[in-house]
PDB file of C-alpha atoms in Angstrom:
ATOM      1  CA  GLY A   1     -19.454  91.139  71.911  1.00 65.00           C
ATOM      2  CA  GLN A   2     -15.860  90.366  72.700  1.00 80.00           C
ATOM      3  CA  ASN A   3     -13.053  92.710  72.166  1.00 92.00           C
ATOM      4  CA  ILE A   4      -9.581  91.636  73.116  1.00 96.00           C
ATOM      5  CA  ASP A   5      -6.522  93.697  72.230  1.00 96.00           C
ATOM      6  CA  GLN A   6      -2.825  92.825  72.451  1.00 97.00           C
ATOM      7  CA  PRO A   7       0.198  94.011  70.605  1.00 97.00           C
ATOM      8  CA  THR A   8       0.964  92.274  67.334  1.00 96.00           C
ATOM      9  CA  GLU A   9       4.729  91.837  67.766  1.00 97.00           C
ATOM     10  CA  MET A  10       7.538  92.259  70.300  1.00 97.00           C
ATOM     11  CA  THR A  11      11.284  91.757  70.159  1.00 97.00           C
ATOM     12  CA  ALA A  12      13.667  91.337  73.072  1.00 96.00           C
ATOM     13  CA  THR A  13      17.176  90.084  73.887  1.00 97.00           C
ATOM     14  CA  GLU A  14      17.985  86.803  75.337  1.00 97.00           C
ATOM     15  CA  GLY A  15      18.229  87.125  79.285  1.00 97.00           C
ATOM     16  CA  ALA A  16      15.929  90.223  79.236  1.00 97.00           C
ATOM     17  CA  ILE A  17      12.360  90.759  80.453  1.00 97.00           C
ATOM     18  CA  VAL A  18       9.307  91.271  78.193  1.00 97.00           C
ATOM     19  CA  GLN A  19       5.752  92.438  79.279  1.00 98.00           C
ATOM     20  CA  ILE A  20       2.833  91.637  77.046  1.00 98.00           C
ATOM     21  CA  ASN A  21      -0.214  93.699  77.632  1.00 98.00           C
ATOM     22  CA  CYS A  22      -3.867  92.610  76.998  1.00 98.00           C
ATOM     23  CA  THR A  23      -6.866  94.665  77.325  1.00 98.00           C
ATOM     24  CA  TYR A  24     -10.404  93.273  77.136  1.00 97.00           C
ATOM     25  CA  GLN A  25     -14.033  94.246  76.841  1.00 95.00           C
ATOM     26  CA  THR A  26     -16.327  91.190  77.081  1.00 89.00           C
ATOM     27  CA  SER A  27     -19.939  90.517  77.805  1.00 87.00           C
ATOM     28  CA  GLY A  28     -18.969  88.022  80.653  1.00 87.00           C
ATOM     29  CA  PHE A  29     -15.987  87.171  82.497  1.00 91.00           C
ATOM     30  CA  ASN A  30     -15.002  84.007  84.488  1.00 91.00           C
ATOM     31  CA  GLY A  31     -11.221  84.490  84.082  1.00 93.00           C
ATOM     32  CA  LEU A  32      -8.279  85.117  81.906  1.00 96.00           C
ATOM     33  CA  PHE A  33      -5.927  82.657  80.330  1.00 96.00           C
ATOM     34  CA  TRP A  34      -2.529  83.052  78.657  1.00 97.00           C
ATOM     35  CA  TYR A  35      -1.513  80.393  76.107  1.00 97.00           C
ATOM     36  CA  GLN A  36       1.893  79.970  74.276  1.00 98.00           C
ATOM     37  CA  GLN A  37       1.813  78.840  70.646  1.00 97.00           C
ATOM     38  CA  HIS A  38       4.991  77.877  68.779  1.00 97.00           C
ATOM     39  CA  ALA A  39       4.859  78.099  65.030  1.00 94.00           C
ATOM     40  CA  GLY A  40       2.987  75.100  63.565  1.00 92.00           C
ATOM     41  CA  GLU A  41       2.134  73.700  66.968  1.00 95.00           C
ATOM     42  CA  ALA A  42      -1.004  73.755  69.349  1.00 95.00           C
ATOM     43  CA  PRO A  43      -1.633  76.391  71.961  1.00 96.00           C
ATOM     44  CA  THR A  44      -0.428  75.375  75.372  1.00 96.00           C
ATOM     45  CA  PHE A  45      -1.582  76.514  78.777  1.00 95.00           C
ATOM     46  CA  LEU A  46       0.548  79.146  80.636  1.00 96.00           C
ATOM     47  CA  SER A  47      -1.442  80.796  83.290  1.00 95.00           C
ATOM     48  CA  TYR A  48      -4.994  81.528  84.515  1.00 94.00           C
ATOM     49  CA  ASN A  49      -6.019  84.541  86.537  1.00 95.00           C
ATOM     50  CA  VAL A  50      -9.642  85.036  88.003  1.00 94.00           C
ATOM     51  CA  LEU A  51      -8.760  87.390  90.975  1.00 95.00           C
ATOM     52  CA  ASP A  52      -6.948  90.626  90.839  1.00 97.00           C
ATOM     53  CA  GLY A  53      -3.210  90.365  91.356  1.00 97.00           C
ATOM     54  CA  LEU A  54      -0.097  88.666  90.260  1.00 97.00           C
ATOM     55  CA  GLU A  55       0.310  84.993  89.692  1.00 94.00           C
ATOM     56  CA  GLU A  56       4.007  83.824  89.557  1.00 94.00           C
ATOM     57  CA  LYS A  57       5.003  80.553  87.880  1.00 91.00           C
ATOM     58  CA  GLY A  58       8.804  80.255  87.440  1.00 94.00           C
ATOM     59  CA  ARG A  59       9.972  82.735  84.820  1.00 96.00           C
ATOM     60  CA  PHE A  60       6.402  83.581  83.872  1.00 96.00           C
ATOM     61  CA  SER A  61       4.041  85.935  85.747  1.00 97.00           C
ATOM     62  CA  SER A  62       0.497  87.078  84.800  1.00 98.00           C
ATOM     63  CA  PHE A  63      -1.277  89.905  86.359  1.00 98.00           C
ATOM     64  CA  LEU A  64      -4.958  90.802  86.246  1.00 98.00           C
ATOM     65  CA  SER A  65      -7.036  93.967  87.037  1.00 97.00           C
ATOM     66  CA  ARG A  66     -10.737  93.234  86.529  1.00 96.00           C
ATOM     67  CA  SER A  67     -11.831  96.826  87.117  1.00 95.00           C
ATOM     68  CA  LYS A  68      -9.511  97.997  84.413  1.00 96.00           C
ATOM     69  CA  GLY A  69     -10.109  95.107  82.030  1.00 96.00           C
ATOM     70  CA  TYR A  70      -6.366  94.619  81.825  1.00 97.00           C
ATOM     71  CA  SER A  71      -3.838  91.803  82.101  1.00 98.00           C
ATOM     72  CA  TYR A  72      -0.125  91.307  81.399  1.00 98.00           C
ATOM     73  CA  LEU A  73       2.141  88.369  80.874  1.00 98.00           C
ATOM     74  CA  LEU A  74       5.727  88.998  82.033  1.00 98.00           C
ATOM     75  CA  LEU A  75       8.410  86.741  80.730  1.00 97.00           C
ATOM     76  CA  LYS A  76      11.765  87.022  82.810  1.00 97.00           C
ATOM     77  CA  GLU A  77      15.265  85.745  81.805  1.00 97.00           C
ATOM     78  CA  LEU A  78      14.193  85.245  78.237  1.00 97.00           C
ATOM     79  CA  GLN A  79      15.410  82.170  76.432  1.00 97.00           C
ATOM     80  CA  MET A  80      15.552  81.486  72.668  1.00 97.00           C
ATOM     81  CA  LYS A  81      12.844  78.911  73.186  1.00 97.00           C
ATOM     82  CA  ASP A  82      10.475  81.579  74.287  1.00 98.00           C
ATOM     83  CA  SER A  83      10.243  82.800  70.738  1.00 98.00           C
ATOM     84  CA  ALA A  84       6.353  82.052  70.090  1.00 98.00           C
ATOM     85  CA  SER A  85       2.996  83.675  69.909  1.00 97.00           C
ATOM     86  CA  TYR A  86       1.336  84.482  73.163  1.00 98.00           C
ATOM     87  CA  LEU A  87      -2.413  84.476  73.133  1.00 97.00           C
ATOM     88  CA  CYS A  88      -4.643  86.338  75.718  1.00 97.00           C
ATOM     89  CA  ALA A  89      -8.059  84.596  76.093  1.00 96.00           C
ATOM     90  CA  VAL A  90     -11.073  85.422  78.208  1.00 95.00           C
ATOM     91  CA  ILE A  91     -13.356  82.707  79.389  1.00 92.00           C
ATOM     92  CA  ASN A  92     -17.005  83.354  79.902  1.00 89.00           C
ATOM     93  CA  ASP A  93     -18.739  80.029  81.200  1.00 85.00           C
ATOM     94  CA  TYR A  94     -17.187  77.465  78.792  1.00 84.00           C
ATOM     95  CA  LYS A  95     -16.478  79.927  75.988  1.00 88.00           C
ATOM     96  CA  LEU A  96     -12.899  81.056  75.368  1.00 90.00           C
ATOM     97  CA  SER A  97     -12.412  84.031  73.264  1.00 93.00           C
ATOM     98  CA  PHE A  98      -8.998  84.687  72.078  1.00 95.00           C
ATOM     99  CA  GLY A  99      -7.006  87.815  71.229  1.00 95.00           C
ATOM    100  CA  ALA A 100      -5.006  87.795  67.938  1.00 95.00           C
ATOM    101  CA  GLY A 101      -1.852  86.910  69.697  1.00 96.00           C
ATOM    102  CA  THR A 102       1.573  88.566  70.315  1.00 98.00           C
ATOM    103  CA  THR A 103       4.563  87.127  68.502  1.00 97.00           C
ATOM    104  CA  VAL A 104       7.516  87.493  70.630  1.00 98.00           C
ATOM    105  CA  THR A 105      10.990  87.209  68.854  1.00 98.00           C
ATOM    106  CA  VAL A 106      14.011  86.619  71.268  1.00 97.00           C
ATOM    107  CA  ARG A 107      17.360  87.652  69.803  1.00 96.00           C
ATOM    108  CA  ALA A 108      20.823  86.530  70.942  1.00 94.00           C
TER     109      ALA A 108
ATOM    110  CA  ASP B   1      -0.429  60.472  79.622  1.00 65.00           C
ATOM    111  CA  ALA B   2      -1.647  60.919  76.098  1.00 83.00           C
ATOM    112  CA  GLY B   3      -2.975  64.371  75.269  1.00 94.00           C
ATOM    113  CA  VAL B   4      -5.651  65.241  72.743  1.00 97.00           C
ATOM    114  CA  ILE B   5      -5.170  63.211  69.573  1.00 97.00           C
ATOM    115  CA  GLN B   6      -6.110  64.500  66.108  1.00 98.00           C
ATOM    116  CA  SER B   7      -5.910  62.902  62.675  1.00 97.00           C
ATOM    117  CA  PRO B   8      -4.896  63.518  60.065  1.00 97.00           C
ATOM    118  CA  ARG B   9      -2.222  65.992  60.773  1.00 97.00           C
ATOM    119  CA  HIS B  10      -2.226  67.432  57.266  1.00 97.00           C
ATOM    120  CA  GLU B  11      -5.035  67.192  54.531  1.00 97.00           C
ATOM    121  CA  VAL B  12      -4.899  68.446  51.109  1.00 98.00           C
ATOM    122  CA  THR B  13      -8.054  68.214  49.120  1.00 97.00           C
ATOM    123  CA  GLU B  14      -9.773  69.690  46.168  1.00 97.00           C
ATOM    124  CA  MET B  15     -12.805  71.956  46.231  1.00 97.00           C
ATOM    125  CA  GLY B  16     -16.032  70.092  46.448  1.00 97.00           C
ATOM    126  CA  GLN B  17     -14.607  67.037  48.228  1.00 97.00           C
ATOM    127  CA  GLU B  18     -15.768  65.952  51.658  1.00 97.00           C
ATOM    128  CA  VAL B  19     -13.249  66.200  54.537  1.00 98.00           C
ATOM    129  CA  THR B  20     -13.431  64.435  57.836  1.00 98.00           C
ATOM    130  CA  LEU B  21     -11.362  65.513  60.751  1.00 98.00           C
ATOM    131  CA  ARG B  22     -11.007  63.230  63.906  1.00 98.00           C
ATOM    132  CA  CYS B  23     -10.364  63.825  67.486  1.00 98.00           C
ATOM    133  CA  LYS B  24      -9.800  61.760  70.533  1.00 98.00           C
ATOM    134  CA  PRO B  25     -10.089  63.857  73.727  1.00 97.00           C
ATOM    135  CA  ILE B  26      -8.047  63.352  77.037  1.00 96.00           C
ATOM    136  CA  SER B  27      -9.573  60.371  78.867  1.00 95.00           C
ATOM    137  CA  GLY B  28     -11.957  61.380  81.540  1.00 93.00           C
ATOM    138  CA  HIS B  29     -12.518  64.881  80.026  1.00 95.00           C
ATOM    139  CA  ASN B  30     -16.395  65.563  79.728  1.00 93.00           C
ATOM    140  CA  SER B  31     -16.107  68.592  77.237  1.00 94.00           C
ATOM    141  CA  LEU B  32     -14.833  68.806  73.758  1.00 96.00           C
ATOM    142  CA  PHE B  33     -14.282  71.945  71.502  1.00 96.00           C
ATOM    143  CA  TRP B  34     -13.466  72.269  67.912  1.00 98.00           C
ATOM    144  CA  TYR B  35     -11.595  75.450  66.894  1.00 97.00           C
ATOM    145  CA  ARG B  36     -10.468  76.950  63.621  1.00 97.00           C
ATOM    146  CA  GLN B  37      -7.396  79.151  63.298  1.00 97.00           C
ATOM    147  CA  THR B  38      -6.540  81.486  60.381  1.00 95.00           C
ATOM    148  CA  MET B  39      -4.388  84.404  60.028  1.00 91.00           C
ATOM    149  CA  MET B  40      -7.298  86.676  59.431  1.00 91.00           C
ATOM    150  CA  ARG B  41      -9.494  85.651  62.201  1.00 91.00           C
ATOM    151  CA  GLY B  42      -7.408  84.044  64.727  1.00 92.00           C
ATOM    152  CA  LEU B  43      -8.737  81.281  66.867  1.00 95.00           C
ATOM    153  CA  GLU B  44     -12.424  80.741  66.709  1.00 94.00           C
ATOM    154  CA  LEU B  45     -14.714  78.243  68.669  1.00 94.00           C
ATOM    155  CA  LEU B  46     -16.795  76.299  66.189  1.00 97.00           C
ATOM    156  CA  ILE B  47     -18.659  73.935  68.367  1.00 96.00           C
ATOM    157  CA  TYR B  48     -18.840  72.762  72.013  1.00 95.00           C
ATOM    158  CA  PHE B  49     -19.887  69.285  73.344  1.00 95.00           C
ATOM    159  CA  ASN B  50     -20.485  68.482  76.934  1.00 93.00           C
ATOM    160  CA  ASN B  51     -21.010  64.830  77.802  1.00 93.00           C
ATOM    161  CA  ASN B  52     -21.211  64.070  74.039  1.00 94.00           C
ATOM    162  CA  VAL B  53     -24.006  66.541  73.483  1.00 95.00           C
ATOM    163  CA  PRO B  54     -23.709  69.544  71.309  1.00 95.00           C
ATOM    164  CA  ILE B  55     -24.204  72.577  73.484  1.00 93.00           C
ATOM    165  CA  ASP B  56     -23.239  75.470  71.362  1.00 93.00           C
ATOM    166  CA  ASP B  57     -22.731  75.387  67.573  1.00 94.00           C
ATOM    167  CA  SER B  58     -23.187  78.964  66.919  1.00 93.00           C
ATOM    168  CA  GLY B  59     -19.704  79.286  65.601  1.00 93.00           C
ATOM    169  CA  MET B  60     -20.116  76.788  62.816  1.00 95.00           C
ATOM    170  CA  PRO B  61     -19.896  78.728  59.695  1.00 88.00           C
ATOM    171  CA  GLU B  62     -22.630  77.158  57.570  1.00 84.00           C
ATOM    172  CA  ASP B  63     -24.514  74.016  56.759  1.00 91.00           C
ATOM    173  CA  ARG B  64     -21.547  72.702  54.951  1.00 96.00           C
ATOM    174  CA  PHE B  65     -19.985  72.024  58.511  1.00 97.00           C
ATOM    175  CA  SER B  66     -21.269  69.291  60.785  1.00 97.00           C
ATOM    176  CA  ALA B  67     -19.800  67.663  64.001  1.00 98.00           C
ATOM    177  CA  LYS B  68     -20.562  64.548  65.944  1.00 97.00           C
ATOM    178  CA  MET B  69     -19.471  63.048  69.122  1.00 97.00           C
ATOM    179  CA  PRO B  70     -20.770  59.388  69.084  1.00 97.00           C
ATOM    180  CA  ASN B  71     -19.084  58.633  72.472  1.00 95.00           C
ATOM    181  CA  ALA B  72     -16.832  60.004  75.063  1.00 95.00           C
ATOM    182  CA  SER B  73     -13.671  59.070  73.215  1.00 96.00           C
ATOM    183  CA  PHE B  74     -14.200  60.318  69.705  1.00 97.00           C
ATOM    184  CA  SER B  75     -15.566  63.155  67.676  1.00 98.00           C
ATOM    185  CA  THR B  76     -15.603  64.194  64.055  1.00 98.00           C
ATOM    186  CA  LEU B  77     -15.857  67.430  62.178  1.00 98.00           C
ATOM    187  CA  LYS B  78     -16.961  67.159  58.709  1.00 98.00           C
ATOM    188  CA  ILE B  79     -16.923  69.696  55.733  1.00 97.00           C
ATOM    189  CA  GLN B  80     -19.075  68.720  52.686  1.00 97.00           C
ATOM    190  CA  PRO B  81     -18.541  70.177  50.148  1.00 96.00           C
ATOM    191  CA  SER B  82     -15.197  71.930  51.025  1.00 97.00           C
ATOM    192  CA  GLU B  83     -14.139  75.224  49.610  1.00 96.00           C
ATOM    193  CA  PRO B  84     -10.817  76.974  49.459  1.00 97.00           C
ATOM    194  CA  ARG B  85     -11.904  79.556  52.107  1.00 96.00           C
ATOM    195  CA  ASP B  86     -12.153  76.472  54.469  1.00 97.00           C
ATOM    196  CA  SER B  87      -8.255  76.206  54.412  1.00 97.00           C
ATOM    197  CA  ALA B  88      -7.087  76.677  58.120  1.00 97.00           C
ATOM    198  CA  VAL B  89      -5.721  74.889  61.000  1.00 98.00           C
ATOM    199  CA  TYR B  90      -8.450  72.932  62.862  1.00 98.00           C
ATOM    200  CA  PHE B  91      -7.786  72.290  66.502  1.00 98.00           C
ATOM    201  CA  CYS B  92      -9.761  69.970  68.958  1.00 98.00           C
ATOM    202  CA  ALA B  93      -9.533  70.690  72.649  1.00 96.00           C
ATOM    203  CA  SER B  94     -10.873  69.088  75.767  1.00 95.00           C
ATOM    204  CA  SER B  95     -11.358  69.990  79.444  1.00 94.00           C
ATOM    205  CA  PRO B  96     -12.478  68.171  82.417  1.00 92.00           C
ATOM    206  CA  ALA B  97     -15.818  69.739  82.858  1.00 82.00           C
ATOM    207  CA  GLY B  98     -15.912  72.732  80.300  1.00 70.00           C
ATOM    208  CA  VAL B  99     -17.064  75.417  82.626  1.00 70.00           C
ATOM    209  CA  GLY B 100     -15.524  78.317  84.506  1.00 62.00           C
ATOM    210  CA  THR B 101     -11.837  77.728  85.457  1.00 70.00           C
ATOM    211  CA  ASP B 102     -11.320  74.502  83.538  1.00 86.00           C
ATOM    212  CA  THR B 103      -8.256  74.725  81.390  1.00 90.00           C
ATOM    213  CA  GLN B 104      -8.794  73.567  77.791  1.00 93.00           C
ATOM    214  CA  TYR B 105      -6.106  71.247  76.399  1.00 95.00           C
ATOM    215  CA  PHE B 106      -5.427  71.531  72.650  1.00 96.00           C
ATOM    216  CA  GLY B 107      -4.499  68.783  70.289  1.00 97.00           C
ATOM    217  CA  PRO B 108      -1.861  69.175  67.638  1.00 96.00           C
ATOM    218  CA  GLY B 109      -4.245  70.366  65.016  1.00 97.00           C
ATOM    219  CA  THR B 110      -5.147  69.393  61.388  1.00 98.00           C
ATOM    220  CA  ARG B 111      -3.748  71.715  58.826  1.00 97.00           C
ATOM    221  CA  LEU B 112      -6.347  71.686  56.027  1.00 98.00           C
ATOM    222  CA  THR B 113      -5.724  72.973  52.442  1.00 98.00           C
ATOM    223  CA  VAL B 114      -8.526  73.056  49.955  1.00 98.00           C
ATOM    224  CA  LEU B 115      -7.330  73.612  46.220  1.00 96.00           C
TER     225      LEU B 115
END
């Protein structure tokens, strides 16, 4: 089976940094995705990790440790538009299994 | 470039009626996925097509749900008869090949309400 855990909610101040953790126990693993989903909209791709380590892409970074079944998404210099749900998803062959999502609220 | 296109964006229907959701994947993508998103269960894969062939339909809830992909640029998800518990947002996604590292790109979704 698939078990993907992430916190339900996080709140941070504009300009700050927030780290969203994701732990997983899955029957197969070909990589880990992070998606961003604004309310009422589609999930949009943020990052993909298949090897251990940190992938940096502008204000967003994603880290993976396969031995620990652990990933995090780091959002720097938070902006109001970053208020959204962030979905951790593990891919096994073609099958994406999603966590429940972490709702991040950015306050002025 | 056009992304994944879905129609309708919103559908309100009464219990027992047939509902048909439509999807046009990104041109050149070989794989198409239908997902359902609810507050209780999150995002769940319903069915996966590769080169227009259904590969995995294990997520389809029951016989009331059916999906087709008659050609590379069109797919439908049908619910007949619909029930209130089918109320959800249905997303279609496509990817170039559908395996391993391929990123799946989601359409805007269809918000279905069954009264």
